[in-house]
């Protein structure tokens, strides 16, 4: 008995579900559309990229001699002048090297006096035939070697003196310290590459962005082109710049070729800081006072039923399509005037060459024709936009982009 009740219950549930599907399938759902309004305004074509803000000129301050940092006279964000002392190395060993070099010079001078005396004496003895030619030439040679040794010791003295001067680190340019990489007591070793002590930016009132642009877009970038960019620190503020240079050097990352574009930026208020990431928009082309609809309206694909219904209505009305009004014509505006209550909402994108009568036209449904005719229209910069007339039926109209 229990098993029979379970079977009856399952059959009832299955029947209810089947009935629900049948009822749902028999109903006709009304088509819904998203509408946008035709407006007049400016449109632009742009290329987007990202880059890093930096100073126009930065100098890495290092040291040519090794030693321990004994004094620091500059810190982060300090403004320095060219030639200003910003650090000193412990000069104990360098001073001793100067003293040693000076001692070598004095020794060389004394050796010159001795060798000259011997050379003069050898010359007299050689003239009196009391000295062999070999001994005479040896004495002259020793005098010449002593002279050369003095010159070498003088060079070593100047080198030691110069190294002593290198122990005092001076700012090479006027600017602001943006990096300090050492502390007092730290030992720096100057070997094949000079260690960086400071990084000085020349002038942060003028900055630049190094933006990476893909090779497919680099052909549209040119010197002097206007640029807009934003930074994460000020998301609601739009900054402006200008293309200063398109560098010829390419970079390849994962088989993607890109080029560096230098954008000059005015930073008079000092809000932009080195290292900020900038989202850059290059203005490639611009049109003013044109009719606009969103790009989504150009990507709409109508159903076969919609196309068939429109074609049947035109055939019945004797419209072959040759005299079909355009979206930028007064005739189209007059036709749309009767459908003013059929649509609503706003949008933006491009339709050029429009007359003033079209600016007040009602909204267009998001749409574009498909198939062979649509492809031919796109090749001729002609698109088909779809709208709903006063009776609620979809209609189409052609427009030039």
mmCIF file of C-alpha atoms in Angstrom:
data_model
loop_
_atom_site.group_PDB
_atom_site.id
_atom_site.type_symbol
_atom_site.label_atom_id
_atom_site.label_comp_id
_atom_site.label_asym_id
_atom_site.label_seq_id
_atom_site.Cartn_x
_atom_site.Cartn_y
_atom_site.Cartn_z
ATOM 1 C CA UNK A 1 0.000 0.000 0.000
ATOM 2 C CA UNK A 2 2.786 2.439 0.903
ATOM 3 C CA UNK A 3 4.650 1.651 -2.318
ATOM 4 C CA UNK A 4 1.500 2.336 -4.352
ATOM 5 C CA UNK A 5 1.039 5.770 -2.725
ATOM 6 C CA UNK A 6 4.655 6.727 -3.533
ATOM 7 C CA UNK A 7 4.207 5.776 -7.195
ATOM 8 C CA UNK A 8 0.971 7.792 -7.428
ATOM 9 C CA UNK A 9 2.719 10.827 -5.848
ATOM 10 C CA UNK A 10 5.614 10.676 -8.307
ATOM 11 C CA UNK A 11 3.252 10.443 -11.257
ATOM 12 C CA UNK A 12 1.370 13.489 -9.964
ATOM 13 C CA UNK A 13 4.556 15.559 -9.609
ATOM 14 C CA UNK A 14 5.691 14.611 -13.117
ATOM 15 C CA UNK A 15 2.306 15.585 -14.503
ATOM 16 C CA UNK A 16 2.388 18.948 -12.774
ATOM 17 C CA UNK A 17 5.858 19.723 -14.093
ATOM 18 C CA UNK A 18 4.872 18.699 -17.632
ATOM 19 C CA UNK A 19 1.763 20.867 -17.487
ATOM 20 C CA UNK A 20 3.836 23.816 -16.316
ATOM 21 C CA UNK A 21 6.197 23.512 -19.256
ATOM 22 C CA UNK A 22 3.303 23.223 -21.679
ATOM 23 C CA UNK A 23 1.611 26.292 -20.275
ATOM 24 C CA UNK A 24 4.882 28.253 -20.364
ATOM 25 C CA UNK A 25 5.634 27.153 -23.928
ATOM 26 C CA UNK A 26 2.194 28.153 -25.149
ATOM 27 C CA UNK A 27 2.630 31.727 -23.920
ATOM 28 C CA UNK A 28 4.223 34.438 -26.094
ATOM 29 C CA UNK A 29 6.776 36.655 -24.323
ATOM 30 C CA UNK A 30 6.858 40.269 -25.444
ATOM 31 C CA UNK A 31 10.162 41.408 -26.887
ATOM 32 C CA UNK A 32 12.065 43.928 -24.757
ATOM 33 C CA UNK A 33 14.562 46.462 -26.078
ATOM 34 C CA UNK A 34 17.058 48.877 -24.586
ATOM 35 C CA UNK A 35 16.746 52.333 -26.119
ATOM 36 C CA UNK A 36 19.203 55.184 -26.540
ATOM 37 C CA UNK A 37 18.623 58.711 -27.764
ATOM 38 C CA UNK A 38 20.299 60.346 -30.730
ATOM 39 C CA UNK A 39 22.263 63.329 -29.428
ATOM 40 C CA UNK A 40 24.584 65.922 -30.909
ATOM 41 C CA UNK A 41 28.072 66.484 -29.496
ATOM 42 C CA UNK A 42 31.767 65.732 -29.860
ATOM 43 C CA UNK A 43 33.280 62.279 -30.373
ATOM 44 C CA UNK A 44 36.892 61.199 -30.430
ATOM 45 C CA UNK A 45 38.986 58.187 -31.284
ATOM 46 C CA UNK A 46 41.628 57.370 -28.714
ATOM 47 C CA UNK A 47 44.361 54.890 -27.814
ATOM 48 C CA UNK A 48 44.752 53.835 -24.185
ATOM 49 C CA UNK A 49 47.947 52.830 -22.450
ATOM 50 C CA UNK A 50 49.675 52.875 -19.091
ATOM 51 C CA UNK A 51 52.979 54.383 -18.060
ATOM 52 C CA UNK A 52 55.083 55.571 -15.157
ATOM 53 C CA UNK A 53 55.609 59.160 -14.108
ATOM 54 C CA UNK A 54 59.161 60.327 -13.608
ATOM 55 C CA UNK A 55 61.357 63.393 -13.616
ATOM 56 C CA UNK A 56 62.612 64.639 -16.965
ATOM 57 C CA UNK A 57 66.193 64.321 -15.724
ATOM 58 C CA UNK A 58 67.503 62.308 -12.806
ATOM 59 C CA UNK A 59 71.110 61.794 -11.751
ATOM 60 C CA UNK A 60 72.441 58.908 -9.702
ATOM 61 C CA UNK A 61 75.061 60.239 -7.296
ATOM 62 C CA UNK A 62 77.756 57.679 -6.500
ATOM 63 C CA UNK A 63 81.329 57.575 -5.280
ATOM 64 C CA UNK A 64 84.552 56.833 -7.119
ATOM 65 C CA UNK A 65 86.412 55.750 -3.981
ATOM 66 C CA UNK A 66 85.646 53.235 -1.277
ATOM 67 C CA UNK A 67 85.206 54.146 2.324
ATOM 68 C CA UNK A 68 82.884 54.567 5.260
ATOM 69 C CA UNK A 69 80.193 57.254 5.298
ATOM 70 C CA UNK A 70 81.201 59.699 7.993
ATOM 71 C CA UNK A 71 78.793 62.591 7.292
ATOM 72 C CA UNK A 72 75.440 63.072 5.552
ATOM 73 C CA UNK A 73 74.279 66.557 4.648
ATOM 74 C CA UNK A 74 71.192 65.730 2.550
ATOM 75 C CA UNK A 75 68.075 63.672 3.137
ATOM 76 C CA UNK A 76 64.869 62.711 1.343
ATOM 77 C CA UNK A 77 63.002 65.646 -0.288
ATOM 78 C CA UNK A 78 65.877 68.085 0.362
ATOM 79 C CA UNK A 79 66.500 70.725 -2.287
ATOM 80 C CA UNK A 80 70.181 70.884 -3.165
ATOM 81 C CA UNK A 81 72.305 73.176 -5.326
ATOM 82 C CA UNK A 82 75.012 72.158 -7.742
ATOM 83 C CA UNK A 83 78.348 71.777 -5.922
ATOM 84 C CA UNK A 84 76.715 71.534 -2.495
ATOM 85 C CA UNK A 85 78.318 68.998 -0.114
ATOM 86 C CA UNK A 86 75.800 66.238 0.513
ATOM 87 C CA UNK A 87 78.029 63.554 2.085
ATOM 88 C CA UNK A 88 81.597 62.794 3.166
ATOM 89 C CA UNK A 89 83.589 59.580 3.379
ATOM 90 C CA UNK A 90 86.137 58.816 6.089
ATOM 91 C CA UNK A 91 89.333 60.263 4.596
ATOM 92 C CA UNK A 92 91.905 58.749 6.985
ATOM 93 C CA UNK A 93 93.289 56.192 4.539
ATOM 94 C CA UNK A 94 93.036 58.627 1.614
ATOM 95 C CA UNK A 95 95.029 61.258 3.503
ATOM 96 C CA UNK A 96 97.700 58.683 4.309
ATOM 97 C CA UNK A 97 97.828 57.753 0.630
ATOM 98 C CA UNK A 98 98.518 61.421 -0.208
ATOM 99 C CA UNK A 99 101.330 61.540 2.341
ATOM 100 C CA UNK A 100 102.849 58.354 0.956
ATOM 101 C CA UNK A 101 102.687 59.729 -2.573
ATOM 102 C CA UNK A 102 104.334 62.965 -1.449
ATOM 103 C CA UNK A 103 107.137 60.962 0.179
ATOM 104 C CA UNK A 104 107.675 59.051 -3.067
ATOM 105 C CA UNK A 105 107.983 62.346 -4.946
ATOM 106 C CA UNK A 106 110.598 63.663 -2.509
ATOM 107 C CA UNK A 107 112.513 60.402 -2.793
ATOM 108 C CA UNK A 108 112.436 60.565 -6.577
ATOM 109 C CA UNK A 109 113.797 64.105 -6.546
ATOM 110 C CA UNK A 110 116.664 63.068 -4.291
ATOM 111 C CA UNK A 111 117.395 60.141 -6.583
ATOM 112 C CA UNK A 112 117.528 62.499 -9.553
ATOM 113 C CA UNK A 113 120.165 64.657 -7.861
ATOM 114 C CA UNK A 114 122.265 61.581 -7.090
ATOM 115 C CA UNK A 115 122.031 60.110 -10.594
ATOM 116 C CA UNK A 116 122.808 63.460 -12.203
ATOM 117 C CA UNK A 117 125.948 63.796 -10.075
ATOM 118 C CA UNK A 118 127.068 60.322 -11.069
ATOM 119 C CA UNK A 119 126.281 61.003 -14.719
ATOM 120 C CA UNK A 120 128.324 64.241 -14.702
ATOM 121 C CA UNK A 121 131.264 62.476 -13.013
ATOM 122 C CA UNK A 122 131.053 59.604 -15.506
ATOM 123 C CA UNK A 123 131.112 62.088 -18.373
ATOM 124 C CA UNK A 124 134.354 63.679 -17.125
ATOM 125 C CA UNK A 125 136.007 60.317 -16.546
ATOM 126 C CA UNK A 126 134.879 59.088 -19.932
ATOM 127 C CA UNK A 127 136.315 62.185 -21.584
ATOM 128 C CA UNK A 128 139.640 61.500 -19.832
ATOM 129 C CA UNK A 129 139.430 57.911 -21.072
ATOM 130 C CA UNK A 130 139.356 56.716 -17.449
ATOM 131 C CA UNK A 131 135.884 55.125 -17.747
ATOM 132 C CA UNK A 132 134.636 52.537 -20.147
ATOM 133 C CA UNK A 133 131.810 53.243 -22.558
ATOM 134 C CA UNK A 134 129.572 50.729 -20.801
ATOM 135 C CA UNK A 135 129.921 52.386 -17.394
ATOM 136 C CA UNK A 136 129.353 55.801 -18.952
ATOM 137 C CA UNK A 137 126.154 54.734 -20.721
ATOM 138 C CA UNK A 138 124.911 53.066 -17.516
ATOM 139 C CA UNK A 139 125.312 56.310 -15.568
ATOM 140 C CA UNK A 140 123.411 58.300 -18.223
ATOM 141 C CA UNK A 141 120.659 55.655 -18.301
ATOM 142 C CA UNK A 142 120.231 55.776 -14.494
ATOM 143 C CA UNK A 143 119.814 59.549 -14.647
ATOM 144 C CA UNK A 144 117.082 59.232 -17.277
ATOM 145 C CA UNK A 145 115.289 56.520 -15.286
ATOM 146 C CA UNK A 146 115.348 58.705 -12.182
ATOM 147 C CA UNK A 147 113.720 61.514 -14.154
ATOM 148 C CA UNK A 148 110.962 59.161 -15.327
ATOM 149 C CA UNK A 149 110.436 57.872 -11.777
ATOM 150 C CA UNK A 150 109.896 61.461 -10.601
ATOM 151 C CA UNK A 151 107.209 62.010 -13.239
ATOM 152 C CA UNK A 152 105.453 58.763 -12.225
ATOM 153 C CA UNK A 153 105.549 59.661 -8.545
ATOM 154 C CA UNK A 154 104.072 63.083 -9.319
ATOM 155 C CA UNK A 155 101.204 61.451 -11.209
ATOM 156 C CA UNK A 156 100.576 59.125 -8.254
ATOM 157 C CA UNK A 157 100.531 62.159 -5.950
ATOM 158 C CA UNK A 158 97.923 63.932 -8.078
ATOM 159 C CA UNK A 159 95.829 60.746 -8.166
ATOM 160 C CA UNK A 160 95.948 60.423 -4.380
ATOM 161 C CA UNK A 161 94.993 64.080 -3.990
ATOM 162 C CA UNK A 162 92.078 63.625 -6.392
ATOM 163 C CA UNK A 163 90.871 60.546 -4.507
ATOM 164 C CA UNK A 164 90.964 62.599 -1.336
ATOM 165 C CA UNK A 165 88.708 65.154 -2.997
ATOM 166 C CA UNK A 166 86.357 62.376 -4.089
ATOM 167 C CA UNK A 167 85.767 61.631 -0.410
ATOM 168 C CA UNK A 168 83.608 64.762 -0.386
ATOM 169 C CA UNK A 169 80.374 64.015 -2.291
ATOM 170 C CA UNK A 170 78.832 67.048 -4.000
ATOM 171 C CA UNK A 171 75.524 67.489 -5.811
ATOM 172 C CA UNK A 172 76.085 67.409 -9.581
ATOM 173 C CA UNK A 173 72.901 69.381 -10.423
ATOM 174 C CA UNK A 174 70.280 71.601 -8.842
ATOM 175 C CA UNK A 175 67.338 69.472 -7.791
ATOM 176 C CA UNK A 176 65.558 67.515 -5.110
ATOM 177 C CA UNK A 177 66.703 64.320 -3.405
ATOM 178 C CA UNK A 178 64.181 61.572 -4.122
ATOM 179 C CA UNK A 179 66.318 58.640 -2.920
ATOM 180 C CA UNK A 180 68.946 58.221 -0.211
ATOM 181 C CA UNK A 181 70.517 54.765 -0.128
ATOM 182 C CA UNK A 182 73.170 55.098 2.607
ATOM 183 C CA UNK A 183 73.456 55.972 6.291
ATOM 184 C CA UNK A 184 76.285 57.234 8.468
ATOM 185 C CA UNK A 185 78.676 54.399 9.285
ATOM 186 C CA UNK A 186 77.828 52.393 6.176
ATOM 187 C CA UNK A 187 80.789 51.243 4.067
ATOM 188 C CA UNK A 188 80.564 51.678 0.310
ATOM 189 C CA UNK A 189 82.856 49.838 -2.089
ATOM 190 C CA UNK A 190 83.580 51.375 -5.477
ATOM 191 C CA UNK A 191 84.575 48.568 -7.805
ATOM 192 C CA UNK A 192 83.530 48.157 -11.436
ATOM 193 C CA UNK A 193 80.304 50.129 -10.891
ATOM 194 C CA UNK A 194 79.929 53.095 -8.586
ATOM 195 C CA UNK A 195 77.430 52.476 -5.769
ATOM 196 C CA UNK A 196 74.422 54.795 -5.709
ATOM 197 C CA UNK A 197 74.290 57.089 -2.698
ATOM 198 C CA UNK A 198 71.555 59.503 -3.790
ATOM 199 C CA UNK A 199 69.100 59.951 -6.649
ATOM 200 C CA UNK A 200 68.479 63.591 -7.499
ATOM 201 C CA UNK A 201 65.663 64.814 -9.768
ATOM 202 C CA UNK A 202 66.416 68.049 -11.536
ATOM 203 C CA UNK A 203 62.957 69.689 -11.523
ATOM 204 C CA UNK A 204 59.668 68.054 -10.556
ATOM 205 C CA UNK A 205 57.655 70.959 -11.937
ATOM 206 C CA UNK A 206 58.182 69.360 -15.332
ATOM 207 C CA UNK A 207 57.703 65.607 -15.507
ATOM 208 C CA UNK A 208 57.280 62.939 -18.146
ATOM 209 C CA UNK A 209 55.420 59.674 -18.648
ATOM 210 C CA UNK A 210 57.011 56.694 -20.341
ATOM 211 C CA UNK A 211 53.965 54.971 -21.845
ATOM 212 C CA UNK A 212 54.098 51.623 -23.618
ATOM 213 C CA UNK A 213 52.045 51.572 -26.856
ATOM 214 C CA UNK A 214 51.308 48.421 -28.842
ATOM 215 C CA UNK A 215 52.714 48.188 -32.366
ATOM 216 C CA UNK A 216 49.184 48.072 -33.813
ATOM 217 C CA UNK A 217 48.485 51.569 -32.415
ATOM 218 C CA UNK A 218 51.893 53.243 -32.657
ATOM 219 C CA UNK A 219 51.170 54.451 -36.199
ATOM 220 C CA UNK A 220 48.485 56.801 -34.844
ATOM 221 C CA UNK A 221 50.820 58.460 -32.303
ATOM 222 C CA UNK A 222 52.775 61.554 -33.353
ATOM 223 C CA UNK A 223 54.816 64.309 -31.699
ATOM 224 C CA UNK A 224 52.702 67.109 -30.270
ATOM 225 C CA UNK A 225 49.591 64.961 -29.920
ATOM 226 C CA UNK A 226 47.332 65.902 -26.950
ATOM 227 C CA UNK A 227 47.160 63.395 -24.104
ATOM 228 C CA UNK A 228 44.894 62.950 -21.121
ATOM 229 C CA UNK A 229 45.725 60.753 -18.149
ATOM 230 C CA UNK A 230 44.666 59.882 -14.638
ATOM 231 C CA UNK A 231 46.509 58.564 -11.594
ATOM 232 C CA UNK A 232 45.146 56.436 -8.786
ATOM 233 C CA UNK A 233 45.946 59.098 -6.193
ATOM 234 C CA UNK A 234 43.467 61.501 -7.859
ATOM 235 C CA UNK A 235 40.863 59.289 -9.604
ATOM 236 C CA UNK A 236 38.420 62.162 -10.182
ATOM 237 C CA UNK A 237 40.954 64.518 -11.741
ATOM 238 C CA UNK A 238 41.965 64.526 -15.387
ATOM 239 C CA UNK A 239 45.517 65.659 -16.193
ATOM 240 C CA UNK A 240 46.725 66.763 -19.608
ATOM 241 C CA UNK A 241 50.024 66.380 -21.429
ATOM 242 C CA UNK A 242 51.517 66.240 -24.894
ATOM 243 C CA UNK A 243 53.516 63.652 -26.820
ATOM 244 C CA UNK A 244 57.149 64.705 -26.785
ATOM 245 C CA UNK A 245 58.827 61.732 -28.454
ATOM 246 C CA UNK A 246 58.035 58.369 -30.002
ATOM 247 C CA UNK A 247 61.113 56.257 -29.359
ATOM 248 C CA UNK A 248 62.296 53.978 -32.135
ATOM 249 C CA UNK A 249 63.516 51.277 -29.791
ATOM 250 C CA UNK A 250 61.037 48.422 -29.581
ATOM 251 C CA UNK A 251 60.430 45.991 -26.733
ATOM 252 C CA UNK A 252 59.154 42.429 -27.104
ATOM 253 C CA UNK A 253 57.355 40.748 -24.219
ATOM 254 C CA UNK A 254 55.645 37.385 -24.819
ATOM 255 C CA UNK A 255 55.738 37.981 -28.584
ATOM 256 C CA UNK A 256 54.020 41.371 -28.156
ATOM 257 C CA UNK A 257 55.961 44.291 -29.651
ATOM 258 C CA UNK A 258 55.549 47.719 -28.064
ATOM 259 C CA UNK A 259 57.200 51.126 -28.244
ATOM 260 C CA UNK A 260 57.889 53.745 -25.579
ATOM 261 C CA UNK A 261 56.164 57.105 -25.974
ATOM 262 C CA UNK A 262 57.445 60.059 -23.924
ATOM 263 C CA UNK A 263 54.656 62.365 -22.727
ATOM 264 C CA UNK A 264 55.619 65.754 -21.267
ATOM 265 C CA UNK A 265 53.563 66.838 -18.252
ATOM 266 C CA UNK A 266 53.227 70.157 -16.422
ATOM 267 C CA UNK A 267 53.372 69.619 -12.657
ATOM 268 C CA UNK A 268 53.365 73.204 -11.441
ATOM 269 C CA UNK A 269 51.230 72.361 -8.393
ATOM 270 C CA UNK A 270 53.478 69.433 -7.444
ATOM 271 C CA UNK A 271 50.689 66.895 -6.930
ATOM 272 C CA UNK A 272 52.246 64.344 -9.310
ATOM 273 C CA UNK A 273 55.022 62.273 -7.776
ATOM 274 C CA UNK A 274 57.739 60.129 -9.368
ATOM 275 C CA UNK A 275 56.763 56.493 -9.786
ATOM 276 C CA UNK A 276 53.004 57.017 -10.036
ATOM 277 C CA UNK A 277 51.195 54.809 -12.543
ATOM 278 C CA UNK A 278 49.345 56.838 -15.159
ATOM 279 C CA UNK A 279 46.464 55.609 -17.309
ATOM 280 C CA UNK A 280 47.046 57.475 -20.557
ATOM 281 C CA UNK A 281 44.597 58.258 -23.365
ATOM 282 C CA UNK A 282 46.035 59.506 -26.666
ATOM 283 C CA UNK A 283 43.580 61.542 -28.745
ATOM 284 C CA UNK A 284 43.910 60.116 -32.270
ATOM 285 C CA UNK A 285 40.966 61.805 -34.033
ATOM 286 C CA UNK A 286 38.117 64.093 -33.051
ATOM 287 C CA UNK A 287 34.823 65.272 -34.592
ATOM 288 C CA UNK A 288 32.752 68.122 -33.204
ATOM 289 C CA UNK A 289 28.999 68.769 -33.279
ATOM 290 C CA UNK A 290 27.990 65.414 -34.795
ATOM 291 C CA UNK A 291 25.087 63.050 -34.143
ATOM 292 C CA UNK A 292 25.976 60.364 -31.629
ATOM 293 C CA UNK A 293 24.703 56.924 -30.627
ATOM 294 C CA UNK A 294 26.519 54.266 -28.576
ATOM 295 C CA UNK A 295 28.726 51.743 -30.326
ATOM 296 C CA UNK A 296 26.439 49.044 -28.956
ATOM 297 C CA UNK A 297 23.757 50.274 -31.370
ATOM 298 C CA UNK A 298 26.048 49.278 -34.241
ATOM 299 C CA UNK A 299 26.562 45.745 -32.931
ATOM 300 C CA UNK A 300 22.912 44.712 -32.593
ATOM 301 C CA UNK A 301 21.897 41.683 -34.688
ATOM 302 C CA UNK A 302 18.138 41.511 -35.392
ATOM 303 C CA UNK A 303 16.342 38.201 -35.516
ATOM 304 C CA UNK A 304 15.215 36.694 -38.807
ATOM 305 C CA UNK A 305 11.608 37.363 -37.822
ATOM 306 C CA UNK A 306 12.338 41.078 -37.305
ATOM 307 C CA UNK A 307 14.036 41.368 -40.705
ATOM 308 C CA UNK A 308 11.235 39.472 -42.448
ATOM 309 C CA UNK A 309 8.564 41.614 -40.810
ATOM 310 C CA UNK A 310 10.254 44.859 -41.830
ATOM 311 C CA UNK A 311 10.808 43.665 -45.393
ATOM 312 C CA UNK A 312 7.211 42.514 -45.710
ATOM 313 C CA UNK A 313 5.947 45.865 -44.447
ATOM 314 C CA UNK A 314 8.112 47.740 -46.962
ATOM 315 C CA UNK A 315 7.027 45.542 -49.840
ATOM 316 C CA UNK A 316 3.407 46.080 -48.890
ATOM 317 C CA UNK A 317 4.019 49.826 -48.794
ATOM 318 C CA UNK A 318 5.831 49.751 -52.156
ATOM 319 C CA UNK A 319 9.211 50.704 -50.573
ATOM 320 C CA UNK A 320 12.080 49.037 -52.442
ATOM 321 C CA UNK A 321 14.707 50.631 -50.215
ATOM 322 C CA UNK A 322 16.068 53.025 -52.836
ATOM 323 C CA UNK A 323 14.280 56.016 -51.353
ATOM 324 C CA UNK A 324 14.625 54.978 -47.748
ATOM 325 C CA UNK A 325 15.230 58.031 -45.517
ATOM 326 C CA UNK A 326 18.581 58.390 -43.775
ATOM 327 C CA UNK A 327 19.095 58.987 -40.065
ATOM 328 C CA UNK A 328 20.581 62.400 -40.838
ATOM 329 C CA UNK A 329 17.744 63.645 -43.081
ATOM 330 C CA UNK A 330 14.753 65.859 -42.409
ATOM 331 C CA UNK A 331 12.491 63.167 -43.923
ATOM 332 C CA UNK A 332 13.640 60.702 -41.309
ATOM 333 C CA UNK A 333 13.003 63.282 -38.590
ATOM 334 C CA UNK A 334 9.511 63.826 -39.943
ATOM 335 C CA UNK A 335 8.839 60.066 -39.959
ATOM 336 C CA UNK A 336 10.162 59.712 -36.419
ATOM 337 C CA UNK A 337 8.052 62.657 -35.192
ATOM 338 C CA UNK A 338 5.037 60.346 -35.190
ATOM 339 C CA UNK A 339 6.831 57.852 -32.974
ATOM 340 C CA UNK A 340 7.844 60.283 -30.260
ATOM 341 C CA UNK A 341 6.131 58.325 -27.524
ATOM 342 C CA UNK A 342 7.597 54.963 -28.438
ATOM 343 C CA UNK A 343 11.085 55.105 -26.915
ATOM 344 C CA UNK A 344 13.380 56.611 -24.373
ATOM 345 C CA UNK A 345 17.058 56.807 -22.789
ATOM 346 C CA UNK A 346 20.352 58.392 -23.758
ATOM 347 C CA UNK A 347 23.657 57.485 -25.431
ATOM 348 C CA UNK A 348 26.756 58.395 -27.425
ATOM 349 C CA UNK A 349 28.929 57.331 -30.458
ATOM 350 C CA UNK A 350 29.186 58.598 -34.045
ATOM 351 C CA UNK A 351 27.088 59.552 -37.051
ATOM 352 C CA UNK A 352 28.504 62.340 -39.223
ATOM 353 C CA UNK A 353 27.118 64.816 -41.786
ATOM 354 C CA UNK A 354 23.812 65.336 -39.949
ATOM 355 C CA UNK A 355 21.367 68.204 -40.398
ATOM 356 C CA UNK A 356 19.970 70.199 -37.524
ATOM 357 C CA UNK A 357 16.528 68.588 -37.902
ATOM 358 C CA UNK A 358 17.770 65.200 -36.694
ATOM 359 C CA UNK A 359 18.987 66.295 -33.271
ATOM 360 C CA UNK A 360 15.545 66.156 -31.755
ATOM 361 C CA UNK A 361 14.753 62.693 -33.111
ATOM 362 C CA UNK A 362 13.354 60.065 -30.730
ATOM 363 C CA UNK A 363 15.401 57.216 -29.369
ATOM 364 C CA UNK A 364 16.895 54.415 -31.451
ATOM 365 C CA UNK A 365 16.836 50.791 -30.467
ATOM 366 C CA UNK A 366 20.305 49.281 -30.088
ATOM 367 C CA UNK A 367 20.841 47.632 -33.460
ATOM 368 C CA UNK A 368 22.541 47.010 -36.807
ATOM 369 C CA UNK A 369 21.514 44.892 -39.792
ATOM 370 C CA UNK A 370 23.235 41.573 -40.416
ATOM 371 C CA UNK A 371 23.907 39.442 -43.466
ATOM 372 C CA UNK A 372 25.222 40.355 -46.889
ATOM 373 C CA UNK A 373 23.471 43.708 -47.097
ATOM 374 C CA UNK A 374 24.755 44.698 -43.668
ATOM 375 C CA UNK A 375 28.339 43.774 -44.643
ATOM 376 C CA UNK A 376 28.150 45.868 -47.807
ATOM 377 C CA UNK A 377 26.771 48.788 -45.816
ATOM 378 C CA UNK A 378 29.594 48.582 -43.308
ATOM 379 C CA UNK A 379 32.167 48.610 -46.079
ATOM 380 C CA UNK A 380 30.623 51.872 -47.321
ATOM 381 C CA UNK A 381 30.554 53.346 -43.764
ATOM 382 C CA UNK A 382 26.756 52.943 -43.802
ATOM 383 C CA UNK A 383 25.090 51.291 -40.820
ATOM 384 C CA UNK A 384 21.515 50.240 -40.123
ATOM 385 C CA UNK A 385 20.023 51.385 -36.833
ATOM 386 C CA UNK A 386 16.871 49.826 -35.439
ATOM 387 C CA UNK A 387 14.022 51.586 -33.639
ATOM 388 C CA UNK A 388 10.450 50.863 -32.568
ATOM 389 C CA UNK A 389 7.678 52.848 -34.228
ATOM 390 C CA UNK A 390 4.512 54.198 -32.652
ATOM 391 C CA UNK A 391 2.750 50.862 -33.072
ATOM 392 C CA UNK A 392 5.509 49.040 -31.208
ATOM 393 C CA UNK A 393 6.944 47.321 -34.255
ATOM 394 C CA UNK A 394 10.696 47.305 -35.006
ATOM 395 C CA UNK A 395 11.860 49.432 -37.928
ATOM 396 C CA UNK A 396 15.304 50.238 -39.370
ATOM 397 C CA UNK A 397 17.004 53.304 -40.777
ATOM 398 C CA UNK A 398 20.386 53.775 -42.424
ATOM 399 C CA UNK A 399 23.056 56.223 -41.244
ATOM 400 C CA UNK A 400 26.576 57.186 -42.277
ATOM 401 C CA UNK A 401 29.383 56.810 -39.691
#
